[in-house]
Short mmCIF file of C-alpha atoms in Angstrom, two decimals:
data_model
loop_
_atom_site.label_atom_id
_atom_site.label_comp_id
_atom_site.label_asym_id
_atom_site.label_seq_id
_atom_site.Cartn_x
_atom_site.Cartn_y
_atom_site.Cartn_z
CA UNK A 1213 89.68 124.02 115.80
CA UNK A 1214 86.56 121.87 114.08
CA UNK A 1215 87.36 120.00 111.55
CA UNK A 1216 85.29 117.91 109.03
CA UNK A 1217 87.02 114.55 107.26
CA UNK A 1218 85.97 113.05 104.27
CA UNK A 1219 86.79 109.49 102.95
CA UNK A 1220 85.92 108.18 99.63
CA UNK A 1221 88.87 106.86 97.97
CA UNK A 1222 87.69 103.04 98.70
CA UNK A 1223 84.74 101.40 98.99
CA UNK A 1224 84.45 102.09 102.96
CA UNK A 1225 82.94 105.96 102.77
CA UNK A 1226 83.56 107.69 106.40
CA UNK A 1227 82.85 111.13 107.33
CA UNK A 1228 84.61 112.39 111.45
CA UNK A 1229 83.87 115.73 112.91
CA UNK A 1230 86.57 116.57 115.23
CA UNK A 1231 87.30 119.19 117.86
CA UNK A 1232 90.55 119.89 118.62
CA UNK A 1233 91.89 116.58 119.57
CA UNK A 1234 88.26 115.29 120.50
CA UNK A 1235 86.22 113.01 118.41
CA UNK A 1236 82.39 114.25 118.68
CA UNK A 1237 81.29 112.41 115.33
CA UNK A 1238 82.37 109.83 113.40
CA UNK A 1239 80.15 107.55 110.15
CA UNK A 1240 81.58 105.07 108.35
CA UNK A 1241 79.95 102.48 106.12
CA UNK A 1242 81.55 99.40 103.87
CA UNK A 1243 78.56 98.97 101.17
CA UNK A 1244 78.49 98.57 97.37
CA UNK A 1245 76.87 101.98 96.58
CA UNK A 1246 77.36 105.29 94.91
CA UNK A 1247 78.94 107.67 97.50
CA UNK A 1248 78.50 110.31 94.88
CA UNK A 1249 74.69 110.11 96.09
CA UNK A 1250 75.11 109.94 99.27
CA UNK A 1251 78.17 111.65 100.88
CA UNK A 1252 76.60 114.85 101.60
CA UNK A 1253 73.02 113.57 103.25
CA UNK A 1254 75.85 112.16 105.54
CA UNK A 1255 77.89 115.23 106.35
CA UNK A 1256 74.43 117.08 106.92
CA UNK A 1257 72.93 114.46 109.12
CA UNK A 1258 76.12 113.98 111.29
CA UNK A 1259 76.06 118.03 111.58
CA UNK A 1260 72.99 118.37 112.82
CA UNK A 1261 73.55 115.50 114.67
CA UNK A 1262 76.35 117.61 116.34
CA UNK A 1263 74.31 120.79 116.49
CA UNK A 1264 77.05 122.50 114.09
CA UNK A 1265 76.38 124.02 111.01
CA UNK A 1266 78.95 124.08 107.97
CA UNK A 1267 79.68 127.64 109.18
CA UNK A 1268 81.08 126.18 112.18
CA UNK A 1269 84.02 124.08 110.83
CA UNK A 1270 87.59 125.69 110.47
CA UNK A 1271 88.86 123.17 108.38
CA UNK A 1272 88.12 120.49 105.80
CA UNK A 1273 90.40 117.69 105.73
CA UNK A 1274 90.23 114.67 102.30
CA UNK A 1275 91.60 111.32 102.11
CA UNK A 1276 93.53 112.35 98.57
CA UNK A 1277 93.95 108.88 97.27
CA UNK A 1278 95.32 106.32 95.99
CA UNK A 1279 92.23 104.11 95.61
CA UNK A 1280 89.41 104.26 93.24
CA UNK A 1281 89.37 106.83 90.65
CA UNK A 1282 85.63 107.55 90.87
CA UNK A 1283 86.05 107.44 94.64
CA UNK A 1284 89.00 109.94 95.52
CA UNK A 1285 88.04 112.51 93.01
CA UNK A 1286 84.49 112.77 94.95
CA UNK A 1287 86.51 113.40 98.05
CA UNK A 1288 88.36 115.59 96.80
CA UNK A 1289 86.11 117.44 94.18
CA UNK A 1290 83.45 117.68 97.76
CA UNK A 1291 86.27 119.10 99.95
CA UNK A 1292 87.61 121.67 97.61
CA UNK A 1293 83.89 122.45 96.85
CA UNK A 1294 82.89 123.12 100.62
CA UNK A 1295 86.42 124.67 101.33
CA UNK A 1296 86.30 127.27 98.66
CA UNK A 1297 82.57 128.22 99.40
CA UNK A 1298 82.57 128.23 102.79
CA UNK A 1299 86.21 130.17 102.93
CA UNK A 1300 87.73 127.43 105.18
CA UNK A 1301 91.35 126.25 105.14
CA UNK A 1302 91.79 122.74 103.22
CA UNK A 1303 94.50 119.54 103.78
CA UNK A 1304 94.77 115.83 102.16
CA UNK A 1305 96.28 112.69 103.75
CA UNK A 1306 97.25 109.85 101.99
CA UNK A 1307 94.27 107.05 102.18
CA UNK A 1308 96.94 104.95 102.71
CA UNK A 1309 98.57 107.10 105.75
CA UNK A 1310 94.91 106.46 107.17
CA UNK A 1311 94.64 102.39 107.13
CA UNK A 1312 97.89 102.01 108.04
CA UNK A 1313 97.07 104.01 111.51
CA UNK A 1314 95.27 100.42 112.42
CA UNK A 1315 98.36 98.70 112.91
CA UNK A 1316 100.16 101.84 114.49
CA UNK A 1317 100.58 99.86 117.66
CA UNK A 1318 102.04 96.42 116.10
CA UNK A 1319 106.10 95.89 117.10
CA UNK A 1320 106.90 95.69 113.13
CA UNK A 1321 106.40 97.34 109.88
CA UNK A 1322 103.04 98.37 108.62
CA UNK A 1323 101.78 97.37 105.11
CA UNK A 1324 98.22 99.17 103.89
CA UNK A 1325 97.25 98.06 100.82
CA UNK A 1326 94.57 98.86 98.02
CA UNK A 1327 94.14 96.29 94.24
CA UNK A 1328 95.01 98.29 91.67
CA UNK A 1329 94.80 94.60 89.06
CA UNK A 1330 96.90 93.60 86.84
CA UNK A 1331 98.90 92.05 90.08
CA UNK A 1332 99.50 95.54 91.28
CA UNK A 1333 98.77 97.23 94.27
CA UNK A 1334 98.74 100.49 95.79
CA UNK A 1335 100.40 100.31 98.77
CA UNK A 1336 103.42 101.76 101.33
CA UNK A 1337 105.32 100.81 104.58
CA UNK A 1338 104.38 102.51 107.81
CA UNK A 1339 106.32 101.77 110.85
CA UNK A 1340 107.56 103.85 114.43
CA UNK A 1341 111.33 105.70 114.21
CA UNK A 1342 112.65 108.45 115.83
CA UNK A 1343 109.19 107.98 118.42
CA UNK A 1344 106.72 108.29 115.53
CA UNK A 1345 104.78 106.39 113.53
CA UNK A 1346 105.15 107.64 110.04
CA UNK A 1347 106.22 106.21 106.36
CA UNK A 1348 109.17 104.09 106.32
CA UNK A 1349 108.66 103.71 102.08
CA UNK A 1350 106.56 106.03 100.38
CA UNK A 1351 103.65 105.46 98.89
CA UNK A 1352 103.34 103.83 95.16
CA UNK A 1353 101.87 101.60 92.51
CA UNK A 1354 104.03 98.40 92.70
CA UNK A 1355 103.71 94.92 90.90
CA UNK A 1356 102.66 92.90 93.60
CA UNK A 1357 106.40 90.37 93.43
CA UNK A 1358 108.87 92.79 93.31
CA UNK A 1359 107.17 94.46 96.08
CA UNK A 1360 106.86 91.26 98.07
CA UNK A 1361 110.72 90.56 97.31
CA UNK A 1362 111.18 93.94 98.81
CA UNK A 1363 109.64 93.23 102.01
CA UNK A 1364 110.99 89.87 102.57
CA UNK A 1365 114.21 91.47 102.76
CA UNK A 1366 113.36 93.59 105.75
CA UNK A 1367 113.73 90.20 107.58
CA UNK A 1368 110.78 91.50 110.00
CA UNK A 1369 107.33 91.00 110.46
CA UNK A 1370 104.46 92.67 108.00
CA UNK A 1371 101.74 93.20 109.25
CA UNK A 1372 99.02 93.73 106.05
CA UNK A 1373 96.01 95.47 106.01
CA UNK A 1374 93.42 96.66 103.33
CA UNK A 1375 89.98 95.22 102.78
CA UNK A 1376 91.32 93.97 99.01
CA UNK A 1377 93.72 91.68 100.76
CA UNK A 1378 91.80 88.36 100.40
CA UNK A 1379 92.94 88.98 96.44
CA UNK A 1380 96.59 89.06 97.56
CA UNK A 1381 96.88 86.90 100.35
CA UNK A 1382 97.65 83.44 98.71
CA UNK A 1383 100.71 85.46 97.19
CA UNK A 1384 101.70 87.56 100.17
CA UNK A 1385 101.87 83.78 102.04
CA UNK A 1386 104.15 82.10 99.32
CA UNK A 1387 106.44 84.41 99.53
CA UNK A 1388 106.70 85.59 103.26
CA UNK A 1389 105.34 82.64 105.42
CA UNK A 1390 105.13 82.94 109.24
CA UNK A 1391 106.77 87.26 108.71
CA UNK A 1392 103.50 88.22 107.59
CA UNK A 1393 100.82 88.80 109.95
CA UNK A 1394 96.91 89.87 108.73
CA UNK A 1395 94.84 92.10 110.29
CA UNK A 1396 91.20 91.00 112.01
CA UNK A 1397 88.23 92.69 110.26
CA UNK A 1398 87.86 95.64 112.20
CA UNK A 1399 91.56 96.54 110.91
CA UNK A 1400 90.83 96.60 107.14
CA UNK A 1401 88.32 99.87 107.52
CA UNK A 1402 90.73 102.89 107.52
CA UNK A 1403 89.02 105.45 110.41
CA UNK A 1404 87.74 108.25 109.18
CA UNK A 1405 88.50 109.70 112.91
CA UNK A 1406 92.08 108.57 111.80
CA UNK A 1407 92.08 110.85 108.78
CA UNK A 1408 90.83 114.03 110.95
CA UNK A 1409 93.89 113.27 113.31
CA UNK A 1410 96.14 113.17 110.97
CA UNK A 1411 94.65 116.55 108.91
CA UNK A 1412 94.51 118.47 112.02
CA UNK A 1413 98.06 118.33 112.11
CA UNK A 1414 99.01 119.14 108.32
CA UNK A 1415 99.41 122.40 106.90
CA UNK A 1416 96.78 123.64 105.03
CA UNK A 1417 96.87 123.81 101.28
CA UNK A 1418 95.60 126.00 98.51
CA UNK A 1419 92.23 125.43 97.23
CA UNK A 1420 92.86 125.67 93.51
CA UNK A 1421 96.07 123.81 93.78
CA UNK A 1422 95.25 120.84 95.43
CA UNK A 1423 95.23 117.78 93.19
CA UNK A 1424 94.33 114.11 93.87
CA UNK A 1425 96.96 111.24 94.27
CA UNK A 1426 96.37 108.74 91.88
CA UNK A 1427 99.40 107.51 91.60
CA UNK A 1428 98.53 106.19 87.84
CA UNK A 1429 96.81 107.47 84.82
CA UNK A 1430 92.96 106.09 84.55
CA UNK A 1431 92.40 103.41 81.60
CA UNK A 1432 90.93 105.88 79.82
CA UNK A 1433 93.61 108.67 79.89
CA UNK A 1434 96.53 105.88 79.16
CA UNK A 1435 95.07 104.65 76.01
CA UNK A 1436 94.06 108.69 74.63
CA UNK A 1437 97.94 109.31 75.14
CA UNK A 1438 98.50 106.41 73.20
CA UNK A 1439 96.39 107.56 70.86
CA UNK A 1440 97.66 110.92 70.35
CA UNK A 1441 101.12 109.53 69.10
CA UNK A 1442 99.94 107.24 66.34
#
C-alpha cells in the first residue's frame, strides 16, 4: 500500500510517501511561511521526485490536530480534498501521537506539547505498556499547573518535547526539577515519516465525516457564542 502524509498543524510542514512499511520520501521544513501556498508544489515535487503520480497512492493519511487553527484545517481540508477526488481511502493521527514518536525509545513517560497561551497547552502522555508505545493520558487542552501537578505525581521521569517548549520550560523546571528531561533539537520536529507509520496502521475513515481536532473553539467562534446569548 502507498500512502501520502500530510502535516500542517504546527509550524514544521512535512509531507512522507510511504510504501508499505518503507520510507521512499520524506520533506519537512520549520519556516515562518504560509503552508497554504505551498503544501501542494511540495506533494507534486516529492511525487515526481518518486516517479508516482497521485493516481498511484492508496491512501491519504493527515496530522488532524491539535495545533494551529489555520494550520490543521489546511491538512485536513487538502487530505479530504485529494481523498474524495482521487477516490482513495482517508485516516488522521493525532499531531500529538506524531511528536511524541521522538521519545518512543526513552525508559519514562512521553510529554508532546504544543502553546495554546493563556498558560495552556495542548498536550498528552505517551509511554510503552502492554509492549507498545501508545497514550498513557489522552490528549487535551490543559492549564499549564494543574497539568504539571499531574505529572509530578507520576513520580517518574518526563521527558518533553514540542518546538513551543522554550515558552514553558522555566515552569516545567519549577515544578519538576531533575524528573523532567528535554529533548535535543532534532526531537522537537514531529516526522512526517512518523505520521505515515502510524496512518498505515489506522482504519480508514469517511471522507465527509472526518473532522479536525481542535480541541477548543477558535477566538472567533467563542466570542460569536457569546454573542448569541446576550
Amino acid at each position: 500500500m502507498k500512502a501520502l502524509a500530510i502535516d500542517t498543524s504546527n509550524l514544521v510542514m512535512g509531507i512522507a510517501v510511504v510504501d508499505g512499511e518503507k520510507v521512499i520520501g520524506d520533506y519537512t521544513t520549520n519556516l515562518k511561511k504560509n503552508h497554504s501556498i505551498r503544501v501542494m508544489p511540495a506533494i507534486h515535487d516529492l511525487l515526481k521526485e518518486m516517479n508516482m503520480k497521485p493516481a498511484d497512492l492508496d491512501r491519504i493519511i493527515t496530522a488532524k490536530g491539535p495545533g494551529s487553527y489555520t494550520g490543521v484545517r489546511i491538512g485536513v481540508t487538502i487530505a479530504k480534498t485529494l481523498a474524495w477526488a482521487l477516490k482513495k481511502e482517508l485516516a488522521g493521527v493525532s499531531s500529538l501521537e506524531v511528536l511524541a514518536q521522538n521519545g518512543k525509545y526513552f525508559n519514562g513517560y512521553v510529554c508532546p506539547l504544543f502553546d495554546a497561551r493563556r498558560t495552556q497547552l495542548y498536550t498528552g502522555l505517551y509511554g510503552c505498556e502492554k509492549g507498545s508505545f501508545q497514550a498513557v493520558k489522552e490528549d487535551r487542552l490543559a492549564l499549564r499547573t494543574n497539568w504539571l501537578e499531574e505529572l509530578k505525581r507520576l513520580e517518574k521521569p518526563v521527558l518533553f518535547l514540542g518546538n513551543d517548549l522554550e515558552l514553558h520550560k522555566e515552569s516545567i523546571l519549577e515544578e519538576l526539577g531533575d524528573q523532567a528531561v528535554f529533548g535535543t533539537s532534532a526531537d522537537h520536529n514531529p516526522r512526517p515519516s512518523e505520521l505515515a507509520r502510524i496512518g498505515m496502521g489506522k482504519e480508514p475513515e469517511s471522507v465527509h465525516h472526518f473532522v479536525p481536532s481542535y480541541l477548543q473553539l477558535a477566538e472567533a467562534e467563542v466570542n460569536w457564542l457569546a454573542a448569541q446569548k446576550k
